[in-house]
Amino acid sequence: AGLAVLLLGGARPAGACSCSPIHPQQAFCNADVVIRAKAVSAKEVDSGNDIYGNPIKRIQYEIKQIKMFKGPDQDIEFIYTAPSTAVCGRLLDTGGKKEYLIAGKSEGNGKMHITLCDLVSTWDSLSPTQKKSLNQRYQMGCECKISRCLSIPCFVSSSDECLWTDWAMEKNNVDGRQAKHYACIKRSDGSCAWYRGMAPPKQEFLDIEDP
């Protein structure tokens, strides 16, 4: 399964929920918490009432955190999501066998919330470059802007922008070459450019060179 399809729900609507495709680096930068984890159990819980007084149901996943790439000092113990994909819920396999990369919003006290549009992918589906980028490289580009190119030609509007062309070049593929193998890095002059590869960007790249 493709990274961004699993990660972000792709471009396809799911019932009443639809998600705009974004580069995985953007999903990382937008998240409060990014972890590698297993879901060990799930149950439906009440989460207050809506404006009409009806109870709000959510799925509570108890998880085993393996590593935190971004987030609070405290380990995440529970992940919450809506009860179905039609209302943007993101369902996880339980039993502790499948490892996920999970990103979402912090709720404090060892809790986080995810939706169908958040970065959620099986760990094994990530490319080596994506796994490496979680440690530092994605964070290096969080001040950059990644713009999706819908059709060729398309152009950057500012020096701090990287064009994401997978959508246009690979027939609406949200899991293309740039998603799998590139990160948008901010250089020392304030401009941003795509960087490819698993090794840390060289100082010369950060100063003057194109990737």
Tab-separated table of C-alpha atoms in Angstrom:
chain	number	residue	atom	x	y	z
A	1	ALA	CA	0.000	0.000	0.000
A	2	GLY	CA	1.214	3.467	-0.789
A	3	LEU	CA	2.605	5.618	1.974
A	4	ALA	CA	0.535	8.702	1.429
A	5	VAL	CA	-2.629	6.730	0.782
A	6	LEU	CA	-2.252	4.985	4.125
A	7	LEU	CA	-0.779	8.029	5.695
A	8	LEU	CA	-3.195	10.633	4.633
A	9	GLY	CA	-6.226	8.847	3.301
A	10	GLY	CA	-5.126	9.814	-0.201
A	11	ALA	CA	-7.264	12.083	-2.333
A	12	ARG	CA	-10.295	9.860	-2.207
A	13	PRO	CA	-13.310	10.747	-0.113
A	14	ALA	CA	-14.278	8.244	2.565
A	15	GLY	CA	-17.969	8.752	3.187
A	16	ALA	CA	-18.340	12.193	4.711
A	17	CYS	CA	-14.570	12.531	5.161
A	18	SER	CA	-12.089	13.546	2.482
A	19	CYS	CA	-8.421	14.496	2.731
A	20	SER	CA	-6.179	16.631	0.558
A	21	PRO	CA	-2.912	14.884	-0.348
A	22	ILE	CA	0.178	16.389	1.240
A	23	HIS	CA	3.841	15.387	1.248
A	24	PRO	CA	4.777	13.219	4.268
A	25	GLN	CA	7.194	15.909	5.432
A	26	GLN	CA	4.280	18.350	5.691
A	27	ALA	CA	2.300	15.787	7.673
A	28	PHE	CA	5.262	15.400	10.041
A	29	CYS	CA	5.665	19.157	10.474
A	30	ASN	CA	1.933	19.716	11.064
A	31	ALA	CA	1.716	17.054	13.793
A	32	ASP	CA	2.168	17.599	17.524
A	33	VAL	CA	3.282	14.000	18.041
A	34	VAL	CA	5.033	11.514	15.727
A	35	ILE	CA	5.714	8.015	17.070
A	36	ARG	CA	6.461	4.452	16.073
A	37	ALA	CA	4.052	2.205	17.955
A	38	LYS	CA	1.880	-0.916	18.121
A	39	ALA	CA	-1.807	-0.960	19.031
A	40	VAL	CA	-2.497	-3.668	21.606
A	41	SER	CA	-6.207	-3.183	22.282
A	42	ALA	CA	-9.204	-1.058	21.338
A	43	LYS	CA	-12.511	-0.129	22.946
A	44	GLU	CA	-15.292	2.388	22.378
A	45	VAL	CA	-15.501	5.120	25.006
A	46	ASP	CA	-17.695	8.151	25.696
A	47	SER	CA	-16.074	11.509	25.071
A	48	GLY	CA	-18.573	14.071	26.303
A	49	ASN	CA	-21.680	15.270	24.472
A	50	ASP	CA	-22.291	17.205	21.286
A	51	ILE	CA	-24.200	20.492	21.145
A	52	TYR	CA	-27.485	18.560	21.078
A	53	GLY	CA	-26.650	16.564	24.199
A	54	ASN	CA	-25.942	13.328	22.355
A	55	PRO	CA	-22.951	11.303	23.575
A	56	ILE	CA	-19.791	11.460	21.457
A	57	LYS	CA	-18.205	8.072	20.905
A	58	ARG	CA	-14.514	7.544	20.205
A	59	ILE	CA	-12.249	4.537	19.803
A	60	GLN	CA	-9.534	4.344	22.437
A	61	TYR	CA	-6.431	2.428	21.397
A	62	GLU	CA	-4.023	1.307	24.064
A	63	ILE	CA	-0.593	1.375	22.439
A	64	LYS	CA	2.971	0.310	23.038
A	65	GLN	CA	5.266	3.153	22.008
A	66	ILE	CA	8.501	2.014	20.392
A	67	LYS	CA	10.052	5.408	19.583
A	68	MET	CA	9.041	9.060	19.642
A	69	PHE	CA	10.294	11.235	16.788
A	70	LYS	CA	8.416	14.370	17.812
A	71	GLY	CA	6.330	15.234	20.853
A	72	PRO	CA	6.290	15.576	24.642
A	73	ASP	CA	8.701	14.003	27.134
A	74	GLN	CA	5.967	11.647	28.309
A	75	ASP	CA	5.310	8.415	26.388
A	76	ILE	CA	2.002	8.096	24.554
A	77	GLU	CA	-0.211	5.424	26.119
A	78	PHE	CA	-3.569	5.984	24.384
A	79	ILE	CA	-4.627	7.096	20.916
A	80	TYR	CA	-8.179	8.300	20.230
A	81	THR	CA	-10.021	8.486	16.935
A	82	ALA	CA	-13.581	8.717	15.608
A	83	PRO	CA	-15.472	5.391	15.450
A	84	SER	CA	-15.583	5.110	11.630
A	85	THR	CA	-13.810	6.351	8.505
A	86	ALA	CA	-17.012	8.144	7.452
A	87	VAL	CA	-16.384	10.630	10.269
A	88	CYS	CA	-12.597	10.691	9.703
A	89	GLY	CA	-11.700	7.892	12.122
A	90	ARG	CA	-8.457	5.988	11.483
A	91	LEU	CA	-8.724	2.322	12.335
A	92	LEU	CA	-5.647	0.381	13.514
A	93	ASP	CA	-4.977	-3.347	13.752
A	94	THR	CA	-4.729	-4.457	17.363
A	95	GLY	CA	-2.911	-7.368	18.922
A	96	GLY	CA	0.520	-5.758	18.945
A	97	LYS	CA	1.857	-7.434	15.798
A	98	LYS	CA	1.767	-4.564	13.305
A	99	GLU	CA	4.058	-1.561	13.788
A	100	TYR	CA	2.871	1.859	12.667
A	101	LEU	CA	4.276	5.302	12.124
A	102	ILE	CA	1.589	7.507	13.677
A	103	ALA	CA	1.299	11.291	13.757
A	104	GLY	CA	-1.452	13.406	15.245
A	105	LYS	CA	-2.505	15.985	17.786
A	106	SER	CA	-1.527	15.874	21.445
A	107	GLU	CA	-4.256	15.699	24.083
A	108	GLY	CA	-1.752	15.769	26.965
A	109	ASN	CA	-1.259	13.228	29.747
A	110	GLY	CA	0.028	10.496	27.439
A	111	LYS	CA	-2.868	10.806	24.972
A	112	MET	CA	-3.127	11.809	21.323
A	113	HIS	CA	-5.831	12.023	18.645
A	114	ILE	CA	-5.651	10.931	15.007
A	115	THR	CA	-7.909	11.278	11.984
A	116	LEU	CA	-8.034	9.690	8.556
A	117	CYS	CA	-6.085	12.682	7.231
A	118	ASP	CA	-3.143	12.326	9.621
A	119	LEU	CA	0.126	10.578	8.886
A	120	VAL	CA	-0.495	6.903	9.689
A	121	SER	CA	1.394	4.157	7.885
A	122	THR	CA	2.669	0.672	8.526
A	123	TRP	CA	6.348	0.912	9.409
A	124	ASP	CA	7.355	-1.685	6.806
A	125	SER	CA	5.827	0.367	3.987
A	126	LEU	CA	8.173	3.315	4.596
A	127	SER	CA	11.245	3.742	2.397
A	128	PRO	CA	14.701	3.799	4.043
A	129	THR	CA	14.934	7.522	3.261
A	130	GLN	CA	11.606	8.243	4.931
A	131	LYS	CA	12.650	6.377	8.067
A	132	LYS	CA	15.938	8.285	8.162
A	133	SER	CA	14.209	11.621	7.583
A	134	LEU	CA	12.049	11.197	10.691
A	135	ASN	CA	15.077	11.676	12.942
A	136	GLN	CA	16.196	15.082	11.706
A	137	ARG	CA	15.763	15.913	8.050
A	138	TYR	CA	12.011	16.555	7.961
A	139	GLN	CA	12.363	18.891	10.939
A	140	MET	CA	15.078	20.835	9.065
A	141	GLY	CA	12.500	21.831	6.479
A	142	CYS	CA	9.496	22.661	8.638
A	143	GLU	CA	9.933	26.369	7.854
A	144	CYS	CA	9.805	25.603	4.133
A	145	LYS	CA	6.634	25.499	2.053
A	146	ILE	CA	5.874	22.404	-0.035
A	147	SER	CA	3.411	23.219	-2.815
A	148	ARG	CA	1.597	20.505	-4.764
A	149	CYS	CA	1.937	20.887	-8.529
A	150	LEU	CA	-1.389	19.894	-10.082
A	151	SER	CA	-0.332	20.139	-13.735
A	152	ILE	CA	2.818	20.926	-15.702
A	153	PRO	CA	4.131	23.607	-15.995
A	154	CYS	CA	4.124	24.933	-12.459
A	155	PHE	CA	6.482	27.355	-10.765
A	156	VAL	CA	7.657	28.339	-7.313
A	157	SER	CA	6.410	31.705	-6.080
A	158	SER	CA	9.115	32.271	-3.454
A	159	SER	CA	12.612	31.027	-2.615
A	160	ASP	CA	11.390	29.160	0.484
A	161	GLU	CA	9.131	26.892	-1.594
A	162	CYS	CA	9.610	23.350	-2.957
A	163	LEU	CA	7.358	22.055	-5.731
A	164	TRP	CA	5.905	18.602	-5.101
A	165	THR	CA	5.424	17.216	-8.620
A	166	ASP	CA	4.466	13.576	-7.913
A	167	TRP	CA	0.809	14.460	-8.439
A	168	ALA	CA	1.409	15.915	-11.910
A	169	MET	CA	4.262	13.701	-13.125
A	170	GLU	CA	3.027	10.322	-11.885
A	171	LYS	CA	-0.710	10.436	-12.641
A	172	ASN	CA	-2.020	11.667	-9.283
A	173	ASN	CA	0.371	9.448	-7.323
A	174	VAL	CA	0.714	10.665	-3.732
A	175	ASP	CA	3.359	8.040	-3.021
A	176	GLY	CA	5.802	8.943	-5.763
A	177	ARG	CA	9.502	9.624	-6.053
A	178	GLN	CA	9.545	12.874	-4.072
A	179	ALA	CA	7.332	11.478	-1.315
A	180	LYS	CA	9.552	8.417	-0.895
A	181	HIS	CA	13.034	9.793	-1.444
A	182	TYR	CA	13.124	13.583	-0.941
A	183	ALA	CA	12.891	16.165	1.819
A	184	CYS	CA	12.576	19.926	1.408
A	185	ILE	CA	15.489	21.467	3.347
A	186	LYS	CA	16.061	25.065	4.382
A	187	ARG	CA	19.506	26.305	3.443
A	188	SER	CA	21.670	28.876	5.187
A	189	ASP	CA	20.599	31.678	2.821
A	190	GLY	CA	16.938	31.096	3.767
A	191	SER	CA	16.001	29.396	0.512
A	192	CYS	CA	14.596	25.855	0.364
A	193	ALA	CA	15.391	23.012	-2.018
A	194	TRP	CA	14.750	19.305	-2.392
A	195	TYR	CA	17.408	17.018	-0.945
A	196	ARG	CA	17.649	13.352	-1.882
A	197	GLY	CA	19.437	10.529	-0.130
A	198	MET	CA	19.859	9.004	3.297
A	199	ALA	CA	23.016	10.827	4.374
A	200	PRO	CA	22.678	14.140	6.246
A	201	PRO	CA	22.779	17.168	3.910
A	202	LYS	CA	26.322	18.431	3.417
A	203	GLN	CA	27.269	21.881	4.659
A	204	GLU	CA	28.008	22.887	1.062
A	205	PHE	CA	24.445	21.998	0.108
A	206	LEU	CA	23.093	24.076	2.949
A	207	ASP	CA	25.276	26.982	1.811
A	208	ILE	CA	25.270	27.053	-1.978
A	209	GLU	CA	24.708	23.826	-3.884
A	210	ASP	CA	21.585	22.543	-5.517
A	211	PRO	CA	20.677	18.975	-4.490
